[in-house]
Amino acid sequence: MKRLIIMLLVACSAVTPTLAQSKSKTQKKDYHLVIGGNKEHQYPLRVFRKLRTIRDQFGQKAGQTYSVIKNPNTGIIESCERITHFYCNVEELKTIDNDFMDDEPSSYQILHIMPGSTQQFAINVFSEGGKRNTTLPIRTKDTQEMWFLATKNLENPQLRDVYAIVWETDDIAATAEGTIYGISSLRPDLYTKSLETSKNTFRIDGRVGYDLTDSLYVVYMADTSEELDKLADDAFVAYMPVVNKRFNFSVEIDKPKVGRIRTVMPDGSLCHLWTNLDFVPGETYQITTHNGYYDEDRDYEHRVGRYSGKSLLNKRQVRGIDDVSVVDDADDAPSSEWEPSPVLKKQLEAKGLAMEAKINSVAALYQSLDPKNKVSWVRKDLIFDRITKQNKEVDAAFHDMLKLIKDFEIPANERIEMLGAGYEKLMNFYTEQNKHLREMMSSGVQLPKSAQKTQKALNKYIEKYMTEMTKLID
């Protein structure tokens, strides 16, 4: 309830935009590619050069990951990663198929997945003599196209080099949004067996989304959910510093436990939101944090976590009600006896995913307006028309979800919490766009009249949601 009141007070204030993008700069030379003399024909040079060109010209500085791990005794590189998010015109990708197929003879594995396929794909990265194993999700959506190529490292026979690119296209804006991966790491076939002996290690493999600037997290751990809720703020067991947008944690445990992740704010205080997890021996949890939410490891949660029937988290923790303000006042505390039915849970998840896809589509449209893309006046006009239409669809999807919540038998406190969380997300979504448009106009960027139409619609949505949130509190 307190969170809703705070939202009403700040709704008209500008929030930090995640839609604006920084100008890309030419990056340093890759550590993981050392080619000399007559070895060039043995290496997938066309793929390397094509991906480097896209990265240098269209890569986004925000969210880029670059890391190198060396053996502390020998100084030899064991792992090198460069992961870059990009936005470009679809024309820039028209030769990708030819580049990968022409370099196929110099690879020992090549894979192409078209949009529409349900196949997902991840890369295993080994380092520290094979003791550390990180799984990088590459293709996670049915709408993505992916090319993947693996080849031997010419300098170190224990390493393999991987190049991958995955992207989605917006046919209206004629743009593509995706990620480029350039990875050198220890060959998986040499170290998979050694990992099988580490059956008591639980790991967190984390990423910070490009909409966040978090630099530090802390981890809590307890034997039971009751003990976890009683832990003091300073009772964390480890720090997780963020390095190149990545954070990690590992612990040896002989039985399942429960844990919690919290963000350390710039002033040293702890964020009032947190994430509860089941800590299971021999398992690794893949998580990506975002502004106000996180991408969960669904495979993990269904196998051994909160959806498996094996979770040690209590009902409130399983539902993810982790806002401290929820339990500040006993009158506002949600009932621990209630949980959504399987039917409601499934419908809410489906509608939430549909709305999230529309929100991501709007973000991609704003990215396509980046000045470096040299968008024509006519195309700008079409893009803003599409943004206005997509915003209307987001609004409709949200109210469809509200109707579902109101139609089911849900305790009053639970209903207020669910509705409040939805209003908060949508208010941030629309106010963020509003601020971004104001910044574009104040910077002198010439915009078509359709941009003014978009802004007027945004103001109406904000006003409408402020009224609805006020009624919810009353």
CSV table of C-alpha atoms in Angstrom, one decimal:
chain,number,residue,atom,x,y,z
A,1,MET,CA,0.0,0.0,0.0
A,2,LYS,CA,2.8,2.4,0.9
A,3,ARG,CA,4.4,1.7,-2.5
A,4,LEU,CA,1.3,2.9,-4.3
A,5,ILE,CA,1.2,6.1,-2.3
A,6,ILE,CA,4.8,6.8,-3.2
A,7,MET,CA,4.1,6.1,-6.9
A,8,LEU,CA,1.3,8.7,-6.9
A,9,LEU,CA,3.7,11.3,-5.5
A,10,VAL,CA,6.4,10.7,-8.1
A,11,ALA,CA,4.3,9.8,-11.1
A,12,CYS,CA,4.6,13.2,-12.7
A,13,SER,CA,8.4,13.2,-12.2
A,14,ALA,CA,10.8,12.1,-14.9
A,15,VAL,CA,12.4,8.7,-14.4
A,16,THR,CA,15.7,7.6,-15.9
A,17,PRO,CA,15.0,6.5,-19.5
A,18,THR,CA,16.2,3.1,-20.6
A,19,LEU,CA,15.1,3.8,-24.2
A,20,ALA,CA,17.9,6.3,-25.0
A,21,GLN,CA,21.1,4.8,-26.2
A,22,SER,CA,24.7,5.9,-25.9
A,23,LYS,CA,26.8,6.3,-29.0
A,24,SER,CA,28.9,3.3,-29.8
A,25,LYS,CA,32.7,3.6,-30.0
A,26,THR,CA,35.2,1.4,-31.6
A,27,GLN,CA,36.3,-1.3,-29.1
A,28,LYS,CA,39.7,-2.6,-28.3
A,29,LYS,CA,41.1,-5.5,-30.3
A,30,ASP,CA,39.8,-8.9,-29.2
A,31,TYR,CA,42.2,-10.8,-27.0
A,32,HIS,CA,40.8,-14.1,-28.1
A,33,LEU,CA,41.8,-13.9,-31.7
A,34,VAL,CA,45.5,-14.2,-32.6
A,35,ILE,CA,46.1,-15.0,-36.2
A,36,GLY,CA,49.3,-14.9,-38.0
A,37,GLY,CA,50.8,-15.7,-41.5
A,38,ASN,CA,49.5,-18.7,-43.3
A,39,LYS,CA,47.1,-19.6,-40.5
A,40,GLU,CA,44.4,-17.2,-41.8
A,41,HIS,CA,42.8,-19.7,-44.1
A,42,GLN,CA,42.2,-22.1,-41.1
A,43,TYR,CA,40.1,-19.5,-39.3
A,44,PRO,CA,36.6,-18.2,-39.9
A,45,LEU,CA,37.8,-14.7,-40.8
A,46,ARG,CA,34.6,-13.7,-42.7
A,47,VAL,CA,32.5,-14.3,-39.7
A,48,PHE,CA,34.9,-12.6,-37.3
A,49,ARG,CA,35.2,-9.5,-39.5
A,50,LYS,CA,31.5,-9.3,-40.1
A,51,LEU,CA,30.6,-9.5,-36.4
A,52,ARG,CA,33.3,-7.1,-35.5
A,53,THR,CA,32.0,-4.5,-38.1
A,54,ILE,CA,28.4,-4.8,-36.7
A,55,ARG,CA,29.7,-4.5,-33.1
A,56,ASP,CA,31.9,-1.5,-33.8
A,57,GLN,CA,29.3,0.4,-35.8
A,58,PHE,CA,26.1,-0.5,-34.1
A,59,GLY,CA,27.0,-2.0,-30.7
A,60,GLN,CA,25.5,-0.4,-27.6
A,61,LYS,CA,28.0,0.6,-24.9
A,62,ALA,CA,25.4,0.2,-22.2
A,63,GLY,CA,25.2,-3.5,-21.2
A,64,GLN,CA,28.3,-4.6,-23.0
A,65,THR,CA,30.3,-7.4,-21.3
A,66,TYR,CA,34.0,-7.8,-21.8
A,67,SER,CA,36.1,-10.1,-19.6
A,68,VAL,CA,39.4,-12.1,-19.6
A,69,ILE,CA,40.3,-14.8,-17.2
A,70,LYS,CA,44.0,-16.0,-17.0
A,71,ASN,CA,45.6,-18.8,-15.2
A,72,PRO,CA,47.2,-17.2,-12.1
A,73,ASN,CA,50.3,-19.4,-12.4
A,74,THR,CA,51.0,-19.4,-16.1
A,75,GLY,CA,49.3,-16.2,-17.2
A,76,ILE,CA,47.8,-18.1,-20.1
A,77,ILE,CA,44.3,-17.0,-21.1
A,78,GLU,CA,41.6,-19.6,-20.1
A,79,SER,CA,38.5,-17.6,-21.0
A,80,CYS,CA,37.6,-14.5,-22.9
A,81,GLU,CA,34.2,-13.1,-23.5
A,82,ARG,CA,32.8,-10.1,-25.4
A,83,ILE,CA,29.0,-9.8,-25.5
A,84,THR,CA,27.5,-6.8,-27.2
A,85,HIS,CA,23.9,-5.7,-27.7
A,86,PHE,CA,23.2,-4.0,-31.0
A,87,TYR,CA,20.5,-2.2,-33.1
A,88,CYS,CA,20.9,-1.8,-36.9
A,89,ASN,CA,19.1,-1.7,-40.2
A,90,VAL,CA,18.2,-5.2,-41.4
A,91,GLU,CA,20.2,-4.6,-44.5
A,92,GLU,CA,23.4,-4.9,-42.4
A,93,LEU,CA,22.6,-8.5,-41.8
A,94,LYS,CA,21.8,-9.6,-45.4
A,95,THR,CA,25.2,-11.3,-45.9
A,96,ILE,CA,25.3,-13.1,-42.5
A,97,ASP,CA,24.1,-16.4,-44.1
A,98,ASN,CA,26.9,-16.4,-46.7
A,99,ASP,CA,29.6,-15.4,-44.2
A,100,PHE,CA,28.8,-18.3,-41.9
A,101,MET,CA,28.4,-20.8,-44.7
A,102,ASP,CA,31.6,-19.7,-46.4
A,103,ASP,CA,33.6,-20.2,-43.1
A,104,GLU,CA,31.9,-23.6,-42.4
A,105,PRO,CA,35.1,-25.6,-43.6
A,106,SER,CA,37.2,-23.9,-40.8
A,107,SER,CA,34.7,-24.9,-38.1
A,108,TYR,CA,33.9,-28.1,-36.2
A,109,GLN,CA,30.3,-27.0,-35.3
A,110,ILE,CA,27.9,-24.7,-37.0
A,111,LEU,CA,24.2,-24.1,-36.3
A,112,HIS,CA,21.5,-21.9,-37.8
A,113,ILE,CA,18.1,-21.6,-36.1
A,114,MET,CA,15.3,-19.7,-37.9
A,115,PRO,CA,12.4,-17.7,-36.3
A,116,GLY,CA,9.5,-19.9,-35.4
A,117,SER,CA,11.6,-22.7,-34.1
A,118,THR,CA,11.1,-23.6,-30.4
A,119,GLN,CA,14.7,-24.7,-30.0
A,120,GLN,CA,16.7,-22.7,-27.4
A,121,PHE,CA,20.5,-22.6,-27.3
A,122,ALA,CA,23.2,-21.9,-24.7
A,123,ILE,CA,27.0,-22.0,-24.6
A,124,ASN,CA,29.0,-23.6,-21.8
A,125,VAL,CA,32.1,-21.6,-20.8
A,126,PHE,CA,34.8,-23.4,-18.8
A,127,SER,CA,37.6,-21.7,-16.9
A,128,GLU,CA,39.9,-22.1,-13.9
A,129,GLY,CA,41.2,-25.5,-15.2
A,130,GLY,CA,37.6,-26.6,-15.8
A,131,LYS,CA,36.5,-26.0,-12.2
A,132,ARG,CA,34.2,-23.1,-13.2
A,133,ASN,CA,31.3,-23.7,-15.5
A,134,THR,CA,29.1,-20.9,-16.8
A,135,THR,CA,26.2,-21.4,-19.1
A,136,LEU,CA,25.4,-18.4,-21.4
A,137,PRO,CA,21.8,-18.4,-22.7
A,138,ILE,CA,22.0,-17.4,-26.4
A,139,ARG,CA,18.7,-18.0,-28.1
A,140,THR,CA,15.8,-17.7,-25.7
A,141,LYS,CA,12.8,-16.6,-27.9
A,142,ASP,CA,11.0,-18.3,-30.7
A,143,THR,CA,11.1,-15.0,-32.7
A,144,GLN,CA,14.9,-14.9,-32.8
A,145,GLU,CA,17.2,-16.0,-35.6
A,146,MET,CA,20.6,-17.4,-34.6
A,147,TRP,CA,23.9,-18.3,-36.3
A,148,PHE,CA,26.5,-20.2,-34.2
A,149,LEU,CA,30.0,-21.3,-35.2
A,150,ALA,CA,32.7,-23.1,-33.1
A,151,THR,CA,36.3,-23.5,-34.2
A,152,LYS,CA,39.6,-24.6,-32.7
A,153,ASN,CA,41.9,-21.9,-31.2
A,154,LEU,CA,45.0,-21.7,-33.3
A,155,GLU,CA,47.3,-20.8,-30.4
A,156,ASN,CA,46.1,-23.1,-27.6
A,157,PRO,CA,44.7,-26.6,-28.4
A,158,GLN,CA,42.9,-26.6,-25.1
A,159,LEU,CA,40.7,-23.7,-26.1
A,160,ARG,CA,37.8,-23.3,-28.6
A,161,ASP,CA,36.6,-20.1,-30.1
A,162,VAL,CA,32.9,-19.4,-30.5
A,163,TYR,CA,31.2,-16.8,-32.6
A,164,ALA,CA,27.4,-16.3,-32.4
A,165,ILE,CA,24.8,-13.7,-33.3
A,166,VAL,CA,21.1,-13.7,-32.5
A,167,TRP,CA,18.5,-11.1,-33.4
A,168,GLU,CA,14.9,-10.2,-33.9
A,169,THR,CA,13.5,-8.0,-36.7
A,170,ASP,CA,10.9,-5.3,-36.8
A,171,ASP,CA,9.4,-5.4,-40.3
A,172,ILE,CA,7.7,-2.0,-40.0
A,173,ALA,CA,10.9,-0.1,-38.9
A,174,ALA,CA,13.1,-2.4,-41.0
A,175,THR,CA,15.4,-2.7,-38.0
A,176,ALA,CA,17.1,-5.6,-36.1
A,177,GLU,CA,17.9,-5.9,-32.4
A,178,GLY,CA,20.2,-8.6,-31.2
A,179,THR,CA,23.4,-9.7,-29.4
A,180,ILE,CA,26.8,-10.7,-30.7
A,181,TYR,CA,28.9,-13.2,-28.8
A,182,GLY,CA,32.7,-13.7,-29.2
A,183,ILE,CA,34.0,-16.3,-26.7
A,184,SER,CA,37.2,-18.3,-26.2
A,185,SER,CA,37.2,-20.9,-23.4
A,186,LEU,CA,38.4,-24.3,-22.4
A,187,ARG,CA,37.1,-27.1,-24.6
A,188,PRO,CA,34.0,-28.6,-22.9
A,189,ASP,CA,34.9,-32.2,-23.8
A,190,LEU,CA,38.1,-31.9,-21.7
A,191,TYR,CA,36.4,-30.7,-18.5
A,192,THR,CA,32.8,-32.0,-18.4
A,193,LYS,CA,33.8,-35.2,-16.5
A,194,SER,CA,35.7,-33.3,-13.8
A,195,LEU,CA,32.6,-31.2,-13.1
A,196,GLU,CA,30.6,-34.3,-12.3
A,197,THR,CA,32.5,-34.8,-9.1
A,198,SER,CA,31.3,-31.4,-7.8
A,199,LYS,CA,27.8,-32.5,-6.8
A,200,ASN,CA,27.6,-30.4,-3.6
A,201,THR,CA,28.2,-27.0,-5.2
A,202,PHE,CA,25.3,-24.5,-5.7
A,203,ARG,CA,26.1,-21.6,-8.1
A,204,ILE,CA,24.5,-18.4,-9.0
A,205,ASP,CA,25.4,-17.2,-12.5
A,206,GLY,CA,24.1,-13.6,-12.8
A,207,ARG,CA,23.8,-10.9,-15.3
A,208,VAL,CA,22.8,-7.2,-14.8
A,209,GLY,CA,20.3,-6.1,-17.5
A,210,TYR,CA,21.3,-3.1,-19.6
A,211,ASP,CA,18.5,-1.1,-17.9
A,212,LEU,CA,20.5,-1.2,-14.6
A,213,THR,CA,23.8,0.1,-13.2
A,214,ASP,CA,24.0,-2.1,-10.1
A,215,SER,CA,27.5,-2.7,-8.9
A,216,LEU,CA,27.1,-4.9,-5.8
A,217,TYR,CA,24.7,-7.6,-4.5
A,218,VAL,CA,24.7,-9.5,-1.2
A,219,VAL,CA,23.5,-13.1,-0.6
A,220,TYR,CA,21.7,-14.5,2.4
A,221,MET,CA,21.2,-18.3,3.2
A,222,ALA,CA,19.2,-20.3,5.7
A,223,ASP,CA,18.1,-23.8,6.3
A,224,THR,CA,14.3,-22.9,6.3
A,225,SER,CA,12.1,-20.2,5.0
A,226,GLU,CA,11.2,-19.2,8.6
A,227,GLU,CA,14.9,-18.7,9.4
A,228,LEU,CA,15.4,-16.7,6.1
A,229,ASP,CA,12.6,-14.2,7.1
A,230,LYS,CA,14.2,-13.7,10.5
A,231,LEU,CA,17.7,-12.8,9.2
A,232,ALA,CA,18.9,-9.3,9.9
A,233,ASP,CA,19.9,-7.0,7.1
A,234,ASP,CA,23.6,-7.5,8.0
A,235,ALA,CA,23.4,-11.3,8.2
A,236,PHE,CA,24.4,-11.9,4.6
A,237,VAL,CA,26.9,-14.6,3.8
A,238,ALA,CA,28.7,-13.1,0.8
A,239,TYR,CA,29.2,-10.1,-1.4
A,240,MET,CA,28.6,-10.5,-5.2
A,241,PRO,CA,30.4,-7.6,-6.9
A,242,VAL,CA,29.4,-6.8,-10.5
A,243,VAL,CA,32.2,-7.0,-13.0
A,244,ASN,CA,31.5,-6.4,-16.7
A,245,LYS,CA,27.7,-6.7,-16.0
A,246,ARG,CA,28.3,-10.2,-14.5
A,247,PHE,CA,28.1,-11.5,-10.9
A,248,ASN,CA,28.7,-15.0,-9.4
A,249,PHE,CA,28.4,-16.9,-6.2
A,250,SER,CA,29.1,-20.5,-5.3
A,251,VAL,CA,28.8,-22.5,-2.0
A,252,GLU,CA,29.3,-26.1,-1.0
A,253,ILE,CA,26.1,-27.4,0.7
A,254,ASP,CA,25.1,-31.0,1.5
A,255,LYS,CA,21.3,-30.4,1.4
A,256,PRO,CA,18.9,-27.9,-0.2
A,257,LYS,CA,18.6,-24.5,1.5
A,258,VAL,CA,16.9,-21.2,0.9
A,259,GLY,CA,18.5,-18.0,-0.1
A,260,ARG,CA,18.0,-14.3,-1.0
A,261,ILE,CA,19.7,-11.8,-3.2
A,262,ARG,CA,19.6,-8.0,-2.4
A,263,THR,CA,21.0,-5.0,-4.2
A,264,VAL,CA,23.4,-2.7,-2.4
A,265,MET,CA,22.4,0.9,-3.4
A,266,PRO,CA,25.0,3.6,-4.2
A,267,ASP,CA,24.6,5.1,-0.7
A,268,GLY,CA,25.4,1.7,0.9
A,269,SER,CA,21.8,1.0,1.9
A,270,LEU,CA,19.9,-2.2,0.9
A,271,CYS,CA,17.2,-2.1,-1.8
A,272,HIS,CA,13.7,-2.7,-0.4
A,273,LEU,CA,13.1,-5.4,-3.0
A,274,TRP,CA,14.8,-8.8,-3.0
A,275,THR,CA,14.8,-12.2,-4.8
A,276,ASN,CA,14.2,-15.5,-3.0
A,277,LEU,CA,15.7,-18.7,-4.4
A,278,ASP,CA,16.0,-22.4,-3.6
A,279,PHE,CA,19.7,-23.3,-3.2
A,280,VAL,CA,20.1,-26.9,-4.4
A,281,PRO,CA,23.4,-28.8,-4.4
A,282,GLY,CA,24.9,-29.5,-7.8
A,283,GLU,CA,22.7,-26.9,-9.5
A,284,THR,CA,23.4,-23.5,-11.1
A,285,TYR,CA,20.7,-20.7,-11.2
A,286,GLN,CA,20.8,-18.4,-14.2
A,287,ILE,CA,19.4,-15.0,-13.4
A,288,THR,CA,19.3,-11.6,-15.1
A,289,THR,CA,18.3,-8.6,-13.0
A,290,HIS,CA,16.3,-5.7,-14.3
A,291,ASN,CA,14.7,-2.5,-13.0
A,292,GLY,CA,12.0,-3.8,-10.6
A,293,TYR,CA,12.0,-7.4,-11.8
A,294,TYR,CA,14.2,-10.3,-12.9
A,295,ASP,CA,14.4,-13.0,-15.6
A,296,GLU,CA,14.0,-16.2,-13.7
A,297,ASP,CA,15.6,-19.6,-14.6
A,298,ARG,CA,12.4,-21.3,-15.6
A,299,ASP,CA,14.1,-24.7,-16.3
A,300,TYR,CA,15.6,-24.6,-12.8
A,301,GLU,CA,12.4,-23.5,-11.1
A,302,HIS,CA,10.3,-26.2,-12.7
A,303,ARG,CA,12.9,-29.0,-12.0
A,304,VAL,CA,14.0,-28.2,-8.4
A,305,GLY,CA,12.6,-24.7,-7.5
A,306,ARG,CA,9.4,-23.0,-6.7
A,307,TYR,CA,7.3,-24.8,-9.4
A,308,SER,CA,8.6,-28.3,-8.8
A,309,GLY,CA,6.8,-29.1,-5.6
A,310,LYS,CA,10.2,-29.4,-3.9
A,311,SER,CA,10.7,-25.8,-2.9
A,312,LEU,CA,11.6,-24.9,0.7
A,313,LEU,CA,10.3,-21.4,0.3
A,314,ASN,CA,7.0,-20.6,2.0
A,315,LYS,CA,3.9,-19.5,0.0
A,316,ARG,CA,4.5,-15.8,0.3
A,317,GLN,CA,8.1,-16.2,-0.8
A,318,VAL,CA,7.1,-18.5,-3.7
A,319,ARG,CA,4.7,-15.9,-5.0
A,320,GLY,CA,7.6,-13.4,-5.0
A,321,ILE,CA,6.0,-10.9,-2.7
A,322,ASP,CA,9.4,-9.5,-1.6
A,323,ASP,CA,8.7,-5.9,-1.0
A,324,VAL,CA,9.6,-4.9,2.6
A,325,SER,CA,6.8,-2.3,2.6
A,326,VAL,CA,4.2,-5.1,2.2
A,327,VAL,CA,4.9,-6.4,5.7
A,328,ASP,CA,5.6,-3.1,7.4
A,329,ASP,CA,1.9,-2.9,8.5
A,330,ALA,CA,0.1,-6.0,9.7
A,331,ASP,CA,-3.2,-4.7,8.2
A,332,ASP,CA,-1.6,-4.7,4.8
A,333,ALA,CA,0.2,-8.1,5.0
A,334,PRO,CA,-1.1,-10.7,2.5
A,335,SER,CA,-2.8,-13.8,3.7
A,336,SER,CA,-0.3,-16.7,3.9
A,337,GLU,CA,-3.2,-19.2,3.3
A,338,TRP,CA,-4.0,-18.0,-0.2
A,339,GLU,CA,-2.3,-18.9,-3.4
A,340,PRO,CA,-3.5,-18.6,-7.0
A,341,SER,CA,-5.1,-21.6,-8.6
A,342,PRO,CA,-3.2,-23.4,-11.4
A,343,VAL,CA,-5.7,-22.0,-13.9
A,344,LEU,CA,-5.3,-18.4,-12.7
A,345,LYS,CA,-1.5,-18.7,-12.5
A,346,LYS,CA,-1.3,-20.0,-16.0
A,347,GLN,CA,-3.6,-17.3,-17.4
A,348,LEU,CA,-1.7,-14.6,-15.6
A,349,GLU,CA,1.6,-15.8,-16.9
A,350,ALA,CA,0.4,-16.0,-20.5
A,351,LYS,CA,-1.1,-12.5,-20.4
A,352,GLY,CA,2.0,-11.2,-18.6
A,353,LEU,CA,4.3,-12.6,-21.3
A,354,ALA,CA,2.1,-11.1,-24.1
A,355,MET,CA,2.2,-7.7,-22.5
A,356,GLU,CA,6.0,-7.9,-21.9
A,357,ALA,CA,6.5,-8.7,-25.6
A,358,LYS,CA,4.6,-5.6,-26.6
A,359,ILE,CA,6.6,-3.4,-24.1
A,360,ASN,CA,9.8,-4.8,-25.6
A,361,SER,CA,8.6,-4.0,-29.1
A,362,VAL,CA,8.0,-0.3,-28.1
A,363,ALA,CA,11.6,-0.2,-26.7
A,364,ALA,CA,13.0,-1.6,-29.9
A,365,LEU,CA,11.1,1.1,-31.9
A,366,TYR,CA,12.7,3.9,-29.9
A,367,GLN,CA,16.1,2.3,-30.3
A,368,SER,CA,15.6,2.4,-34.1
A,369,LEU,CA,15.3,6.2,-33.9
A,370,ASP,CA,18.9,6.5,-32.8
A,371,PRO,CA,20.5,9.4,-34.8
A,372,LYS,CA,23.4,7.2,-35.9
A,373,ASN,CA,20.9,5.0,-37.9
A,374,LYS,CA,20.1,8.0,-40.1
A,375,VAL,CA,16.4,7.3,-40.2
A,376,SER,CA,14.5,9.2,-43.0
A,377,TRP,CA,11.7,11.6,-42.2
A,378,VAL,CA,9.1,9.3,-43.7
A,379,ARG,CA,10.3,6.3,-41.7
A,380,LYS,CA,10.3,8.4,-38.5
A,381,ASP,CA,6.7,9.2,-39.1
A,382,LEU,CA,5.9,5.5,-39.6
A,383,ILE,CA,7.8,4.5,-36.5
A,384,PHE,CA,6.0,7.0,-34.2
A,385,ASP,CA,2.7,5.8,-35.6
A,386,ARG,CA,3.7,2.3,-34.7
A,387,ILE,CA,4.8,3.4,-31.2
A,388,THR,CA,1.4,5.0,-30.6
A,389,LYS,CA,-0.4,1.8,-31.8
A,390,GLN,CA,1.8,-0.4,-29.7
A,391,ASN,CA,1.2,1.7,-26.6
A,392,LYS,CA,-2.5,1.4,-27.2
A,393,GLU,CA,-2.1,-2.4,-27.4
A,394,VAL,CA,-0.1,-2.4,-24.2
A,395,ASP,CA,-2.9,-0.5,-22.4
A,396,ALA,CA,-5.5,-3.0,-23.7
A,397,ALA,CA,-3.4,-6.0,-22.7
A,398,PHE,CA,-3.0,-4.5,-19.2
A,399,HIS,CA,-6.7,-3.9,-18.7
A,400,ASP,CA,-7.4,-7.4,-20.0
A,401,MET,CA,-5.1,-8.7,-17.2
A,402,LEU,CA,-6.9,-6.4,-14.7
A,403,LYS,CA,-10.2,-7.9,-15.7
A,404,LEU,CA,-8.9,-11.4,-15.1
A,405,ILE,CA,-7.7,-10.4,-11.6
A,406,LYS,CA,-11.0,-8.9,-10.7
A,407,ASP,CA,-13.0,-11.8,-12.0
A,408,PHE,CA,-11.3,-14.4,-9.8
A,409,GLU,CA,-11.9,-15.0,-6.1
A,410,ILE,CA,-8.9,-13.3,-4.7
A,411,PRO,CA,-8.5,-11.9,-1.1
A,412,ALA,CA,-8.7,-8.1,-1.0
A,413,ASN,CA,-5.1,-7.6,0.2
A,414,GLU,CA,-3.8,-9.9,-2.5
A,415,ARG,CA,-5.8,-8.2,-5.2
A,416,ILE,CA,-4.6,-4.7,-4.2
A,417,GLU,CA,-1.0,-6.0,-4.2
A,418,MET,CA,-1.3,-7.5,-7.7
A,419,LEU,CA,-3.1,-4.5,-9.2
A,420,GLY,CA,-0.7,-2.1,-7.6
A,421,ALA,CA,2.4,-3.9,-9.0
A,422,GLY,CA,0.8,-3.7,-12.5
A,423,TYR,CA,0.0,0.0,-12.2
A,424,GLU,CA,3.5,0.7,-11.1
A,425,LYS,CA,5.0,-1.1,-14.0
A,426,LEU,CA,2.8,0.7,-16.6
A,427,MET,CA,3.3,4.1,-15.0
A,428,ASN,CA,7.0,3.7,-15.2
A,429,PHE,CA,6.7,2.5,-18.8
A,430,TYR,CA,4.7,5.5,-20.0
A,431,THR,CA,6.5,8.2,-17.9
A,432,GLU,CA,9.9,6.8,-19.2
A,433,GLN,CA,8.8,7.3,-22.8
A,434,ASN,CA,7.5,10.8,-22.0
A,435,LYS,CA,10.8,11.9,-20.5
A,436,HIS,CA,12.7,10.4,-23.5
A,437,LEU,CA,10.5,12.4,-26.0
A,438,ARG,CA,11.1,15.6,-24.0
A,439,GLU,CA,14.9,14.9,-24.1
A,440,MET,CA,14.8,14.4,-27.8
A,441,MET,CA,12.9,17.6,-28.4
A,442,SER,CA,15.1,19.7,-26.1
A,443,SER,CA,18.2,18.4,-27.9
A,444,GLY,CA,17.1,19.8,-31.2
A,445,VAL,CA,16.2,16.5,-32.9
A,446,GLN,CA,13.6,17.2,-35.6
A,447,LEU,CA,10.5,15.0,-35.1
A,448,PRO,CA,7.4,14.6,-37.2
A,449,LYS,CA,3.9,15.6,-36.1
A,450,SER,CA,3.2,11.9,-35.3
A,451,ALA,CA,5.7,12.3,-32.3
A,452,GLN,CA,3.4,15.0,-30.8
A,453,LYS,CA,0.5,12.5,-31.2
A,454,THR,CA,2.5,9.9,-29.4
A,455,GLN,CA,3.3,12.3,-26.5
A,456,LYS,CA,-0.4,13.4,-26.2
A,457,ALA,CA,-1.4,9.8,-25.9
A,458,LEU,CA,1.3,9.2,-23.3
A,459,ASN,CA,0.0,12.0,-21.2
A,460,LYS,CA,-3.6,10.6,-21.3
A,461,TYR,CA,-2.4,7.2,-20.2
A,462,ILE,CA,-0.4,8.7,-17.3
A,463,GLU,CA,-3.4,10.8,-16.2
A,464,LYS,CA,-5.7,7.7,-16.5
A,465,TYR,CA,-3.5,5.5,-14.5
A,466,MET,CA,-3.0,8.1,-11.8
A,467,THR,CA,-6.8,8.3,-11.4
A,468,GLU,CA,-7.2,4.5,-11.3
A,469,MET,CA,-4.4,4.1,-8.7
A,470,THR,CA,-6.0,6.8,-6.5
A,471,LYS,CA,-9.3,4.8,-6.6
A,472,LEU,CA,-7.4,1.6,-5.8
A,473,ILE,CA,-6.0,3.2,-2.6
A,474,ASP,CA,-9.3,4.7,-1.6
